[in-house]
Short mmCIF file of C-alpha atoms and ligand atoms in Angstrom, two decimals:
data_model
loop_
_atom_site.label_atom_id
_atom_site.label_comp_id
_atom_site.label_asym_id
_atom_site.label_seq_id
_atom_site.Cartn_x
_atom_site.Cartn_y
_atom_site.Cartn_z
CA MET Y 1 -8.32 20.62 16.32
CA LEU Y 2 -11.19 20.86 18.76
CA ILE Y 3 -10.96 19.78 22.40
CA VAL Y 4 -14.29 18.83 23.98
CA MET Y 5 -14.29 19.20 27.79
CA ASN Y 6 -16.37 17.13 30.25
CA HIS Y 7 -19.70 18.74 31.22
CA ASN Y 8 -18.41 19.22 34.76
CA ALA Y 9 -14.98 20.63 33.84
CA GLY Y 10 -14.42 23.91 35.62
CA LYS Y 11 -12.56 27.12 34.68
CA LYS Y 12 -9.37 25.83 36.30
CA GLN Y 13 -9.24 22.73 34.07
CA ILE Y 14 -10.15 24.72 30.93
CA ASN Y 15 -7.37 27.25 31.63
CA ALA Y 16 -4.88 24.45 32.28
CA VAL Y 17 -5.65 22.97 28.84
CA ILE Y 18 -5.29 26.40 27.18
CA LYS Y 19 -1.91 26.80 28.88
CA VAL Y 20 -0.67 23.48 27.46
CA ILE Y 21 -1.87 24.48 23.98
CA LEU Y 22 0.07 27.76 24.32
CA ARG Y 23 3.18 25.85 25.39
CA MET Y 24 2.84 23.73 22.21
CA GLY Y 25 3.02 26.96 20.19
CA TYR Y 26 -0.70 27.29 19.31
CA GLU Y 27 -3.62 29.35 20.52
CA GLY Y 28 -6.56 27.88 22.49
CA ILE Y 29 -9.93 29.63 22.21
CA PRO Y 30 -12.70 28.53 24.62
CA ILE Y 31 -16.09 28.00 22.96
CA PRO Y 32 -18.71 27.75 25.75
CA GLY Y 33 -21.76 25.61 24.91
CA GLY Y 34 -25.05 24.88 26.72
CA VAL Y 35 -23.65 21.97 28.76
CA ARG Y 36 -19.94 21.94 28.14
CA THR Y 37 -17.07 24.01 26.82
CA ALA Y 38 -15.02 23.15 23.75
CA ILE Y 39 -11.58 24.63 23.05
CA GLY Y 40 -10.62 25.44 19.48
CA VAL Y 41 -6.92 25.16 18.61
CA LEU Y 42 -5.62 27.78 16.18
CA GLY Y 43 -2.27 28.31 14.51
CA ASN Y 44 -1.38 24.73 13.60
CA LYS Y 45 -0.22 24.10 10.02
CA GLY Y 46 -0.94 20.38 10.06
CA TYR Y 47 -1.79 17.45 12.27
CA VAL Y 48 -1.24 18.11 16.00
CA ASP Y 49 0.07 15.35 18.29
CA ASP Y 50 -2.72 15.17 20.88
CA SER Y 51 -1.11 12.68 23.28
CA ILE Y 52 -0.49 15.24 26.06
CA ILE Y 53 -3.93 16.83 25.74
CA GLN Y 54 -5.82 13.51 25.79
CA GLY Y 55 -4.61 12.86 29.33
CA LEU Y 56 -5.34 16.26 30.89
CA PRO Y 57 -8.01 16.46 33.64
CA GLY Y 58 -11.43 17.44 32.31
CA VAL Y 59 -10.74 16.50 28.66
CA GLN Y 60 -13.44 14.28 27.18
CA GLU Y 61 -12.52 14.05 23.51
CA VAL Y 62 -10.10 15.50 20.96
CA LEU Y 63 -11.41 15.99 17.43
CA HIS Y 64 -8.98 16.43 14.55
CA VAL Y 65 -9.67 18.49 11.47
CA SER Y 66 -6.22 18.00 9.88
CA LYS Y 67 -5.26 14.48 8.84
CA PRO Y 68 -2.02 12.65 9.76
CA TYR Y 69 -1.39 12.15 6.03
CA LYS Y 70 -1.17 15.67 4.68
CA LEU Y 71 1.34 14.99 1.89
CA VAL Y 72 -0.61 12.07 0.43
CA SER Y 73 -3.99 13.81 0.68
CA ARG Y 74 -5.88 15.45 -2.16
CA ASP Y 75 -6.45 18.52 0.04
CA PHE Y 76 -2.75 19.27 -0.07
CA HIS Y 77 -2.07 17.98 -3.58
CA PRO Y 78 -5.23 17.96 -5.76
CA GLU Y 79 -3.45 16.89 -8.97
CA PRO Y 80 -3.04 13.12 -9.44
CA THR Y 81 0.47 11.72 -9.11
CA ILE Y 82 1.60 9.64 -12.07
CA VAL Y 83 4.32 7.19 -11.03
CA LYS Y 84 6.80 6.24 -13.73
CA VAL Y 85 8.44 2.81 -13.72
CA CYS Y 86 10.97 2.50 -16.53
CA GLY Y 87 8.95 4.92 -18.63
CA LEU Y 88 5.64 3.15 -17.91
CA GLU Y 89 3.11 5.62 -16.48
CA ILE Y 90 0.83 4.46 -13.66
CA GLY Y 91 -2.09 6.48 -12.29
CA GLU Y 92 -5.16 8.48 -13.16
CA GLY Y 93 -6.06 8.60 -16.85
CA ARG Y 94 -3.43 6.02 -17.77
CA ARG Y 95 -4.11 2.51 -19.07
CA PRO Y 96 -4.22 0.17 -16.04
CA VAL Y 97 -1.07 -1.92 -15.66
CA VAL Y 98 -0.65 -5.63 -14.94
CA ILE Y 99 2.13 -6.93 -12.71
CA ALA Y 100 2.50 -10.71 -12.95
CA GLY Y 101 4.84 -13.40 -11.74
CA PRO Y 102 5.40 -16.03 -9.09
CA CYS Y 103 5.08 -15.47 -5.36
CA ALA Y 104 8.76 -16.35 -5.02
CA VAL Y 105 11.68 -16.74 -7.39
CA GLU Y 106 12.53 -20.44 -7.13
CA SER Y 107 14.96 -21.20 -9.97
CA GLU Y 108 16.33 -19.75 -13.18
CA GLU Y 109 14.12 -22.01 -15.26
CA GLN Y 110 10.98 -21.07 -13.28
CA ILE Y 111 11.45 -17.30 -13.45
CA ILE Y 112 12.61 -17.18 -17.09
CA LYS Y 113 9.75 -19.41 -18.22
CA THR Y 114 7.23 -17.28 -16.31
CA ALA Y 115 8.74 -14.00 -17.52
CA ARG Y 116 8.56 -15.07 -21.17
CA ALA Y 117 4.97 -16.29 -20.82
CA VAL Y 118 3.61 -13.25 -18.96
CA LYS Y 119 5.39 -10.93 -21.39
CA LYS Y 120 3.83 -12.77 -24.33
CA ALA Y 121 0.41 -12.56 -22.69
CA GLY Y 122 0.80 -8.78 -22.32
CA ALA Y 123 1.92 -8.16 -18.71
CA ASP Y 124 3.65 -4.83 -18.07
CA MET Y 125 5.95 -5.85 -15.20
CA LEU Y 126 7.40 -9.02 -13.69
CA ARG Y 127 7.07 -9.74 -9.98
CA GLY Y 128 8.82 -12.35 -7.85
CA GLY Y 129 9.90 -12.44 -4.22
CA ALA Y 130 13.59 -12.88 -3.43
CA PHE Y 131 13.27 -11.91 0.25
CA LYS Y 132 10.08 -13.55 1.47
CA PRO Y 133 8.25 -12.48 4.67
CA ARG Y 134 6.78 -15.86 5.65
CA THR Y 135 4.44 -16.36 8.59
CA GLY Y 136 6.49 -19.28 9.94
CA PRO Y 137 10.29 -19.65 10.04
CA HIS Y 138 10.31 -23.26 8.76
CA THR Y 139 8.98 -22.39 5.30
CA PHE Y 140 10.87 -21.22 2.18
CA GLN Y 141 12.33 -17.79 2.91
CA GLY Y 142 13.36 -16.92 -0.65
CA LEU Y 143 16.60 -17.14 -2.64
CA LYS Y 144 17.62 -13.65 -1.44
CA GLU Y 145 20.63 -12.24 -3.44
CA GLU Y 146 20.48 -15.17 -5.88
CA GLY Y 147 16.77 -14.39 -6.42
CA LEU Y 148 17.63 -10.77 -7.25
CA ARG Y 149 20.23 -11.94 -9.75
CA LEU Y 150 17.67 -14.23 -11.45
CA LEU Y 151 15.12 -11.40 -11.61
CA ALA Y 152 17.69 -9.17 -13.31
CA LEU Y 153 18.35 -11.99 -15.77
CA ALA Y 154 14.62 -12.35 -16.52
CA SER Y 155 14.35 -8.60 -17.02
CA ALA Y 156 17.30 -8.57 -19.42
CA GLU Y 157 15.71 -11.46 -21.32
CA THR Y 158 12.21 -9.94 -21.66
CA GLY Y 159 12.61 -6.21 -21.08
CA LEU Y 160 10.03 -6.36 -18.27
CA PRO Y 161 10.59 -4.04 -15.28
CA ILE Y 162 11.04 -5.88 -11.97
CA VAL Y 163 8.86 -5.64 -8.86
CA THR Y 164 10.24 -7.32 -5.74
CA GLU Y 165 9.85 -7.02 -2.01
CA VAL Y 166 12.23 -5.33 0.39
CA MET Y 167 11.91 -6.29 4.05
CA SER Y 168 14.50 -4.32 5.97
CA PRO Y 169 16.10 -0.87 5.86
CA ASP Y 170 19.60 -2.33 5.46
CA THR Y 171 18.70 -4.21 2.25
CA VAL Y 172 17.03 -1.25 0.49
CA GLY Y 173 20.24 -0.40 -1.40
CA LEU Y 174 20.78 -4.01 -2.45
CA VAL Y 175 17.18 -4.60 -3.60
CA ALA Y 176 17.09 -1.23 -5.38
CA GLU Y 177 19.98 -2.36 -7.60
CA SER Y 178 17.76 -5.04 -9.22
CA ALA Y 179 14.23 -3.74 -8.62
CA ASP Y 180 12.51 -1.09 -10.71
CA LEU Y 181 9.61 -0.94 -8.23
CA LEU Y 182 10.28 -1.85 -4.59
CA GLN Y 183 7.43 -3.62 -2.84
CA VAL Y 184 6.63 -3.19 0.85
CA GLY Y 185 4.55 -6.19 1.89
CA ALA Y 186 1.51 -6.16 4.13
CA ARG Y 187 3.55 -7.42 7.09
CA ASN Y 188 5.93 -4.49 6.81
CA MET Y 189 3.46 -1.68 6.15
CA GLN Y 190 4.27 -0.25 9.56
CA ASN Y 191 8.00 -1.00 9.55
CA PHE Y 192 8.71 2.68 10.04
CA ASP Y 193 12.50 2.42 9.71
CA LEU Y 194 11.98 0.71 6.34
CA LEU Y 195 9.50 3.39 5.24
CA LYS Y 196 11.93 6.15 6.26
CA GLU Y 197 14.74 4.51 4.31
CA LEU Y 198 12.49 4.23 1.24
CA GLY Y 199 11.72 7.92 1.62
CA SER Y 200 15.39 8.67 1.13
CA ILE Y 201 15.81 6.86 -2.21
CA ARG Y 202 14.65 7.92 -5.65
CA LYS Y 203 12.98 4.74 -6.86
CA PRO Y 204 9.23 4.02 -6.93
CA VAL Y 205 7.64 2.06 -4.09
CA LEU Y 206 4.60 -0.25 -4.12
CA LEU Y 207 3.13 -0.05 -0.62
CA LYS Y 208 0.73 -2.83 0.30
CA ARG Y 209 -2.01 -2.35 2.89
CA GLY Y 210 -1.33 -4.09 6.18
CA MET Y 211 -3.70 -6.96 6.86
CA CYS Y 212 -5.30 -5.14 9.82
CA ALA Y 213 -4.63 -1.56 8.75
CA THR Y 214 -7.31 1.10 8.58
CA ILE Y 215 -7.28 3.47 5.60
CA GLU Y 216 -5.89 6.17 7.89
CA GLU Y 217 -2.98 3.92 8.96
CA PHE Y 218 -2.39 2.90 5.33
CA LEU Y 219 -2.17 6.52 4.18
CA ALA Y 220 -0.08 7.52 7.20
CA ALA Y 221 2.41 4.77 6.22
CA ALA Y 222 2.64 6.25 2.71
CA GLU Y 223 3.13 9.67 4.36
CA TYR Y 224 6.41 8.40 5.87
CA ILE Y 225 7.82 7.76 2.37
CA LEU Y 226 6.62 11.09 0.99
CA ALA Y 227 7.87 12.93 4.07
CA GLY Y 228 11.36 11.65 3.26
CA GLY Y 229 11.15 13.23 -0.20
CA ASN Y 230 10.20 10.20 -2.31
CA THR Y 231 6.88 11.01 -3.99
CA GLU Y 232 6.83 7.93 -6.24
CA VAL Y 233 4.45 5.73 -4.24
CA ILE Y 234 1.78 3.35 -5.52
CA LEU Y 235 -0.71 2.02 -2.96
CA CYS Y 236 -1.94 -1.58 -3.17
CA GLU Y 237 -5.04 -3.12 -1.57
CA ARG Y 238 -4.44 -6.85 -0.91
CA GLY Y 239 -7.32 -7.77 1.36
CA ILE Y 240 -7.75 -7.41 5.08
CA ARG Y 241 -8.35 -9.86 7.89
CA THR Y 242 -11.99 -10.21 8.91
CA TYR Y 243 -14.06 -12.90 10.66
CA GLU Y 244 -14.48 -14.64 7.29
CA THR Y 245 -12.28 -17.69 6.74
CA ALA Y 246 -13.63 -18.98 3.41
CA THR Y 247 -11.21 -16.67 1.62
CA ARG Y 248 -7.60 -15.96 2.71
CA ASN Y 249 -8.49 -12.29 3.29
CA THR Y 250 -11.47 -10.07 2.54
CA LEU Y 251 -10.90 -7.91 -0.52
CA ASP Y 252 -11.96 -4.38 0.41
CA LEU Y 253 -12.65 -3.02 -3.07
CA SER Y 254 -14.41 0.07 -1.77
CA VAL Y 255 -11.01 1.48 -0.85
CA VAL Y 256 -10.22 1.92 -4.55
CA PRO Y 257 -12.73 4.70 -5.25
CA LEU Y 258 -12.32 5.94 -1.66
CA ILE Y 259 -8.55 6.29 -1.91
CA ARG Y 260 -8.92 7.93 -5.31
CA GLU Y 261 -11.03 10.58 -3.54
CA MET Y 262 -8.71 10.94 -0.55
CA SER Y 263 -5.28 10.69 -2.13
CA HIS Y 264 -3.48 11.71 -5.31
CA LEU Y 265 -1.41 8.49 -5.30
CA PRO Y 266 -2.21 5.61 -7.68
CA ILE Y 267 -3.98 2.59 -6.17
CA MET Y 268 -3.60 -0.98 -7.38
CA VAL Y 269 -5.24 -4.25 -6.28
CA ASP Y 270 -3.75 -7.69 -5.59
CA PRO Y 271 -6.60 -10.21 -5.95
CA SER Y 272 -4.22 -13.15 -5.43
CA HIS Y 273 -3.36 -12.52 -1.76
CA ALA Y 274 -6.82 -11.02 -1.21
CA THR Y 275 -8.64 -14.24 -2.08
CA GLY Y 276 -6.02 -17.00 -1.72
CA LYS Y 277 -7.97 -19.04 -4.27
CA ARG Y 278 -7.09 -19.36 -7.97
CA SER Y 279 -10.69 -19.43 -9.25
CA LEU Y 280 -11.50 -16.13 -7.52
CA VAL Y 281 -8.54 -14.21 -8.95
CA PRO Y 282 -9.90 -13.45 -12.48
CA PRO Y 283 -13.32 -12.15 -11.34
CA MET Y 284 -11.81 -9.98 -8.60
CA ALA Y 285 -9.06 -8.68 -10.90
CA LYS Y 286 -11.73 -7.55 -13.35
CA ALA Y 287 -13.87 -6.09 -10.54
CA ALA Y 288 -10.83 -4.11 -9.35
CA LEU Y 289 -10.37 -2.57 -12.79
CA VAL Y 290 -14.08 -1.75 -13.08
CA CYS Y 291 -14.02 0.16 -9.79
CA GLY Y 292 -11.04 2.24 -10.90
CA ALA Y 293 -7.83 0.44 -9.87
CA HIS Y 294 -4.78 1.75 -11.71
CA GLY Y 295 -3.46 -1.78 -12.05
CA VAL Y 296 -3.55 -5.33 -10.73
CA LEU Y 297 -0.92 -7.65 -9.31
CA ILE Y 298 -1.39 -11.32 -10.18
CA GLU Y 299 0.56 -14.35 -8.98
CA VAL Y 300 1.43 -16.72 -11.82
CA HIS Y 301 3.44 -19.97 -11.71
CA PRO Y 302 4.39 -22.43 -14.49
CA GLU Y 303 3.47 -25.32 -12.17
CA PRO Y 304 1.22 -23.96 -9.40
CA GLU Y 305 0.84 -27.40 -7.83
CA LYS Y 306 4.61 -27.46 -7.20
CA ALA Y 307 5.02 -23.84 -6.08
CA MET Y 308 7.11 -23.31 -2.94
CA SER Y 309 4.64 -20.65 -1.76
CA ASP Y 310 1.11 -19.51 -2.62
CA GLY Y 311 0.44 -22.21 -5.25
CA ALA Y 312 -3.27 -22.34 -4.43
CA GLN Y 313 -3.76 -18.74 -5.50
CA SER Y 314 -1.35 -18.78 -8.46
CA LEU Y 315 -2.68 -18.84 -12.01
CA SER Y 316 -1.11 -21.25 -14.49
CA LEU Y 317 0.52 -19.76 -17.60
CA PRO Y 318 -2.52 -20.56 -19.81
CA GLY Y 319 -4.80 -19.32 -17.01
CA PHE Y 320 -2.99 -15.98 -16.94
CA SER Y 321 -3.05 -15.72 -20.70
CA ALA Y 322 -6.83 -16.24 -20.72
CA LEU Y 323 -7.25 -13.58 -18.02
CA MET Y 324 -5.16 -11.12 -20.03
CA GLU Y 325 -7.50 -11.52 -23.00
CA GLU Y 326 -10.44 -10.65 -20.77
CA ILE Y 327 -8.53 -7.74 -19.20
CA ASN Y 328 -7.66 -6.37 -22.64
CA SER Y 329 -11.33 -6.35 -23.72
CA LEU Y 330 -12.37 -4.84 -20.39
CA VAL Y 331 -9.75 -2.12 -20.50
CA LYS Y 332 -10.87 -1.24 -24.04
CA PHE Y 333 -14.48 -1.09 -22.83
CA LEU Y 334 -13.37 1.22 -20.01
CA GLY Y 335 -12.06 3.61 -22.66
CA TYR Y 336 -8.27 3.03 -22.66
C1 PEP O 1 3.56 -11.03 -1.89
O1 PEP O 1 3.24 -10.13 -2.68
O2 PEP O 1 4.16 -12.06 -2.23
C2 PEP O 1 3.15 -10.92 -0.48
C3 PEP O 1 3.82 -11.53 0.49
O3 PEP O 1 2.06 -10.16 -0.32
P1 PEP O 1 1.43 -9.52 1.02
O4 PEP O 1 2.53 -8.73 1.63
O5 PEP O 1 0.31 -8.70 0.48
O6 PEP O 1 0.97 -10.67 1.87
MN1 MN O 2 2.61 -14.59 -2.38
#
């Protein structure tokens, strides 16, 4: 860490900063420049909390060299992490995976019908929300425990592993009984108590990017799970909020190659929530795979026009089947 002092900071202020650094257990070395002095901090093994230093008299700027996401970074862990979900390997060098299913589990008939169809089309995992984080309280909130039971039924029927969302720390145990991959939704990316709880279990987690999260915040959220001892984390880009309103979100595909450079964790893409529009899902799913995503998450519904949530972005069963044919050719072309 480097502390840049104001041009008019005197010896007294510089020494006061050095004293605080010492009290934090590090060493502060003044580096006098032409107009101002900088203070180098030595002896830290990772990211230093700069909140005290930022407010000291004479301090202009604090520059960090270490990142707040050491455990998820390639610097610390150069080898790629391969996450295993029921024996299915996800990550670098592996065939990209497809997670498909409805936004929410609505009925036994709906989830079983979808599970059979997506399995037949070649999907690797079944998704479906049982606990739904909805923007307004007057909309369908999910079937909760009953939804989990129906997901387990669909898994038993098709053999597909289950991906479903967990919203609170106190339901992690319950959701983990039915889920093979626990999803943290965009709205909960910074639910730190939830992330800590997920760090304490030994089941894989699919962490979605918050709708206004920077890459640094996204990776720092994953760091919470790894810091708890759970290294099985898959990241998922699902679009971010921008000034554009023609699409539900703006799909930031550049994060795929960027995160592959910065982190050893697998990165997937959800073109359904990213675009909010059925016709845009296939092209963006394929674009995600071309730029190196380790998988895609696609919302599929047997009757999208009757869906209780996210019908406009859900593919029909034939629509998903057609996309899978294109994905299969593309994945072959990509060398898998
Ligand atoms: C979902 O996957 O159904 C969902 C709510 O997604 P997000 O958290 O990305 O909005
Ligand atoms: Mn949805």
